[in-house]
PDB file of C-alpha atoms in Angstrom:
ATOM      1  CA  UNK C  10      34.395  32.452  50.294  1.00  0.00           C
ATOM      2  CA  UNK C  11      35.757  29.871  47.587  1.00  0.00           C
ATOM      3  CA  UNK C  12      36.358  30.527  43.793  1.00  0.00           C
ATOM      4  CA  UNK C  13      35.648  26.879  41.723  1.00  0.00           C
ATOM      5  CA  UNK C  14      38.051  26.577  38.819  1.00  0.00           C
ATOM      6  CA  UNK C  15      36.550  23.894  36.727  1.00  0.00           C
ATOM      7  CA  UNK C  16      38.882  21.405  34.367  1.00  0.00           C
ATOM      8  CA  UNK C  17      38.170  18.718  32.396  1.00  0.00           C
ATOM      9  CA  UNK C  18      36.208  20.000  29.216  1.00  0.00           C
ATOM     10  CA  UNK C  19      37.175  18.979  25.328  1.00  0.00           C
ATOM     11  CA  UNK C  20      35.567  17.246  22.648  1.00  0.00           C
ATOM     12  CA  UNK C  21      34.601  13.877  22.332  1.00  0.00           C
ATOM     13  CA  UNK C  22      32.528  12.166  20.140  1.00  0.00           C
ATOM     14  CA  UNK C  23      28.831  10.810  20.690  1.00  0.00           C
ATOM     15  CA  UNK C  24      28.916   7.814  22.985  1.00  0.00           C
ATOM     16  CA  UNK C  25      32.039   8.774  24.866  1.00  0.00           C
ATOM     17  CA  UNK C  26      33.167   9.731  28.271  1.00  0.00           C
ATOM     18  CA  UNK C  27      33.952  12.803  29.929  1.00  0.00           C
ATOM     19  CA  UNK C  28      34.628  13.751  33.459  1.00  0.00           C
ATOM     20  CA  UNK C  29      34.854  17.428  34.336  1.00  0.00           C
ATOM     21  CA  UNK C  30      36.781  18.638  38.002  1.00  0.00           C
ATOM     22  CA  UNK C  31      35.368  21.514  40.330  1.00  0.00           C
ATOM     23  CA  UNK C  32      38.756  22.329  42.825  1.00  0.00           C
ATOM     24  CA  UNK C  33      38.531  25.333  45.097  1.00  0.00           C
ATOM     25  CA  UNK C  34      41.058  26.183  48.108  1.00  0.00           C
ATOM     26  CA  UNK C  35      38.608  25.732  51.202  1.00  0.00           C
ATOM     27  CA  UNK C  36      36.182  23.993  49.391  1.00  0.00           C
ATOM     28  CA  UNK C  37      35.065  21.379  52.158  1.00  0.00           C
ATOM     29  CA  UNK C  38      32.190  19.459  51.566  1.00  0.00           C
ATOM     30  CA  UNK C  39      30.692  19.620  55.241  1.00  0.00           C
ATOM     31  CA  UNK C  40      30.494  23.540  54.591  1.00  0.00           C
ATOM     32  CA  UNK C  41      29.729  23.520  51.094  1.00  0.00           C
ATOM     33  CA  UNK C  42      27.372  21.899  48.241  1.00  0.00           C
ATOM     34  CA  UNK C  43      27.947  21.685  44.681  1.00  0.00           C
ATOM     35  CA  UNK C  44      26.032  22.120  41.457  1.00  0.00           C
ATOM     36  CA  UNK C  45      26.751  21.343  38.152  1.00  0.00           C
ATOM     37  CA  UNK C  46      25.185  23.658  35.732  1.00  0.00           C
ATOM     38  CA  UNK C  47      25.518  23.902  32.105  1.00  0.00           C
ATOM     39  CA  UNK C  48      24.895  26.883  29.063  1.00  0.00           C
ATOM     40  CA  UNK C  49      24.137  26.855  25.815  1.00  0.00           C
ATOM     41  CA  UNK C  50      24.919  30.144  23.859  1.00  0.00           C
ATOM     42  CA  UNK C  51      22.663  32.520  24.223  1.00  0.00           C
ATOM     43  CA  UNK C  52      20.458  30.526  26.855  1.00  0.00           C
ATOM     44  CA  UNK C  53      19.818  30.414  30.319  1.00  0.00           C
ATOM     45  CA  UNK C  54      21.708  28.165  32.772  1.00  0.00           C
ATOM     46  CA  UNK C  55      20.558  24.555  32.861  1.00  0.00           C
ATOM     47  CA  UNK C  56      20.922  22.310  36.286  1.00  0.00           C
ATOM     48  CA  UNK C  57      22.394  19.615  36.011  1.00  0.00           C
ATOM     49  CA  UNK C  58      23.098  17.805  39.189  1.00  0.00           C
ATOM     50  CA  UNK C  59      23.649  18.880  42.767  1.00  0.00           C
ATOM     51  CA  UNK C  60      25.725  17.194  45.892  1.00  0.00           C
ATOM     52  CA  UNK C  61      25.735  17.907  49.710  1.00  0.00           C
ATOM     53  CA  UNK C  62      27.182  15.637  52.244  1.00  0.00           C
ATOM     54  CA  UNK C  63      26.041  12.152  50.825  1.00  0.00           C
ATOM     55  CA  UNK C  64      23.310  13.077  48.932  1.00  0.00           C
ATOM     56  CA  UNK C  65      23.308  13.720  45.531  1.00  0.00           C
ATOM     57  CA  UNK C  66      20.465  15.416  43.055  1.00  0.00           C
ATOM     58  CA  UNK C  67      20.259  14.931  39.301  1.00  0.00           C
ATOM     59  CA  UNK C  68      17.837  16.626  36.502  1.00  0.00           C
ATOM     60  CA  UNK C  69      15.463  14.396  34.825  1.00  0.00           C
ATOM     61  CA  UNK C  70      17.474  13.999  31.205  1.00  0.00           C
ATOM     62  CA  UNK C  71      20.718  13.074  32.806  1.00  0.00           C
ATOM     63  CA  UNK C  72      20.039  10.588  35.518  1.00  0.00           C
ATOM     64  CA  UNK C  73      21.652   7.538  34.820  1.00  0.00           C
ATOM     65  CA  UNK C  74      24.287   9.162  32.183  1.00  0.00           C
ATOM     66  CA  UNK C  75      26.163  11.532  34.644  1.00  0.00           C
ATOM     67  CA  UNK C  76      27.195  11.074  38.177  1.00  0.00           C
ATOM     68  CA  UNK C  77      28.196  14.161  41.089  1.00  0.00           C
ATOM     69  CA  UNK C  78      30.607  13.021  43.568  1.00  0.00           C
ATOM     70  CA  UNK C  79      33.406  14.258  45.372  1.00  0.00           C
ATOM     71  CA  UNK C  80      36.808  13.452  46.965  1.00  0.00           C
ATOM     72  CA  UNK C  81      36.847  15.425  50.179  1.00  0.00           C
ATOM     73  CA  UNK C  82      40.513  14.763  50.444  1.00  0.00           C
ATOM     74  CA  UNK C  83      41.871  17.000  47.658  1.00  0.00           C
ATOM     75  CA  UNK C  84      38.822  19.555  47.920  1.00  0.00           C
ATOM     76  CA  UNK C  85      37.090  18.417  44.119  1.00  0.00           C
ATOM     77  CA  UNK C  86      34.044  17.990  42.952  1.00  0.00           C
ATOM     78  CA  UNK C  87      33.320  15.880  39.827  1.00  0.00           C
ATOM     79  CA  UNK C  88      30.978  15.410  37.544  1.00  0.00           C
ATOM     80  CA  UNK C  89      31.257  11.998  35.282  1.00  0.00           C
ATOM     81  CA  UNK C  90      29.755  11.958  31.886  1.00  0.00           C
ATOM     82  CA  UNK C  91      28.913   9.166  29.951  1.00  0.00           C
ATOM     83  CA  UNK C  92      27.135   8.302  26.993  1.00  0.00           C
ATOM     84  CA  UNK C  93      27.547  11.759  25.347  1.00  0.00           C
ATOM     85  CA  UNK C  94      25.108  13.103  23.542  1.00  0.00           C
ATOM     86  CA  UNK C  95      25.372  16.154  20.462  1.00  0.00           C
ATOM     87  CA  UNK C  96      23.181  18.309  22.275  1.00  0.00           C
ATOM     88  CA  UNK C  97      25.406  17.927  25.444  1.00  0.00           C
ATOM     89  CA  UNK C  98      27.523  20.168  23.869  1.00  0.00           C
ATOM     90  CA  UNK C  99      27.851  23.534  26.017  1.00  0.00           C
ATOM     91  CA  UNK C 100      29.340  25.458  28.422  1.00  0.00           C
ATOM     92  CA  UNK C 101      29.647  23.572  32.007  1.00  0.00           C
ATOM     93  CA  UNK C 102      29.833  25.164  35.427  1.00  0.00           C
ATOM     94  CA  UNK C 103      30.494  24.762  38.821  1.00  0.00           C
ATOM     95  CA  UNK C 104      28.786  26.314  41.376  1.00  0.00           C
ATOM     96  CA  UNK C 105      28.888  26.494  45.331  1.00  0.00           C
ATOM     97  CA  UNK C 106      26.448  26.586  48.372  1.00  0.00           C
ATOM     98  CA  UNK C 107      27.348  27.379  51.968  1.00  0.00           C
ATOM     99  CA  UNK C 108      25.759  25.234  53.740  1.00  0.00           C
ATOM    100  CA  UNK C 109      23.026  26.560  56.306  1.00  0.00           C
ATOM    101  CA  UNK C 110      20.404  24.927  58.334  1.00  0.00           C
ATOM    102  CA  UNK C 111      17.907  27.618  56.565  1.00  0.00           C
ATOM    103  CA  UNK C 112      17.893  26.235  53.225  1.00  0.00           C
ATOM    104  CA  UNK C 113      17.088  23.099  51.976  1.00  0.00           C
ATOM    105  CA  UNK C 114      19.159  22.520  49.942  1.00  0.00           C
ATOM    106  CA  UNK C 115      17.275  19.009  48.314  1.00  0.00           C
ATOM    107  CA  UNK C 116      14.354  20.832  47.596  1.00  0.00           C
ATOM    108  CA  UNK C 117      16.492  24.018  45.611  1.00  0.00           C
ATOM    109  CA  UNK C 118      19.815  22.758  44.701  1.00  0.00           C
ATOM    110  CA  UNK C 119      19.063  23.520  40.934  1.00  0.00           C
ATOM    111  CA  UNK C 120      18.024  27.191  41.516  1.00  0.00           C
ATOM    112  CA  UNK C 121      20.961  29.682  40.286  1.00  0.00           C
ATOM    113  CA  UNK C 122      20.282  31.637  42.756  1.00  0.00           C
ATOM    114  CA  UNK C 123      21.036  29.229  45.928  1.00  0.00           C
ATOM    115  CA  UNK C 124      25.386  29.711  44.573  1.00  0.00           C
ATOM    116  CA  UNK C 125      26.943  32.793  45.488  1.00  0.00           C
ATOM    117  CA  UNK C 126      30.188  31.010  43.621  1.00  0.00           C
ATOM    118  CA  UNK C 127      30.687  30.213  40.272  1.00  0.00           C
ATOM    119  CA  UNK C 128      33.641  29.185  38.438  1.00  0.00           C
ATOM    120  CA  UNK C 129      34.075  30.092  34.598  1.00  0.00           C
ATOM    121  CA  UNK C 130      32.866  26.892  33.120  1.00  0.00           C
ATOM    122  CA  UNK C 131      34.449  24.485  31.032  1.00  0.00           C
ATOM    123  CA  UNK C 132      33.540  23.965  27.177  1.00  0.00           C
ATOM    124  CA  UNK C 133      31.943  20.312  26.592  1.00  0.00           C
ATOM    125  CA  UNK C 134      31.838  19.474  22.362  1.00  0.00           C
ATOM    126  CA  UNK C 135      30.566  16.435  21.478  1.00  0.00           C
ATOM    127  CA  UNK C 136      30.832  16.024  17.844  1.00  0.00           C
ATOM    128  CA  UNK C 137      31.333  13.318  15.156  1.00  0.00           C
TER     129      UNK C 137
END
């Protein structure tokens, strides 16, 4: 069992850069994947991207603006933001997947219900 603590939120203004952390103690990437979700107020969960062991998974509107990847050496998972948008602006999570031979995870890694593990999100403004 992990616990992601995400770090990294703030405000920035349209245009700019963020990058957002996912640490957890035992958070291995050969065991586990990682999504990125995100939540507006009073709205469902959003996927954003997904990773597992080289291979990484991104939702239509942010393919090319945000990149997944990790640093297996200090157990993080990151998500880089660029080219901010206003209506980026929300609540970001980070969310893990034990790995099993059972579940594909490329076919469901933006399904909420594939992370037993969330961490209690980061707050993304993006605001002139």
């Amino acid at each position: 069992q992990v616990q992601p603590v995400e770090s990294g939120g703030g405000s920035v203004q349209p245009g700019g850069s963020l990058r957002l952390s996912c640490a957890a103690e035992g958070l291995t990437f050969d065991r586990y994947a990682i999504g990125w979700f995100r939540q507006y107020p009073e709205k469902g969960r959003e996927a954003v991207a997904g990773f597992t062991r080289g291979s990484t998974h991104y939702a239509q509107p942010f393919k090319g603006r945000f990149t997944i990847f990790v640093v297996n050496a200090n157990n993080t998972a990151y998500l880089q933001m660029t080219n901010l948008k206003l209506d980026d602006t929300a609540m970001y999570y980070c969310a893990a997947h034990r790995r099993t031979a059972a579940y594909n995870f490329a076919l469901g890694w933006d399904r909420e219900e594939a992370y037993p593990y969330w961490g209690q999100g980061t707050q993304v403004t993006v605001s002139s």
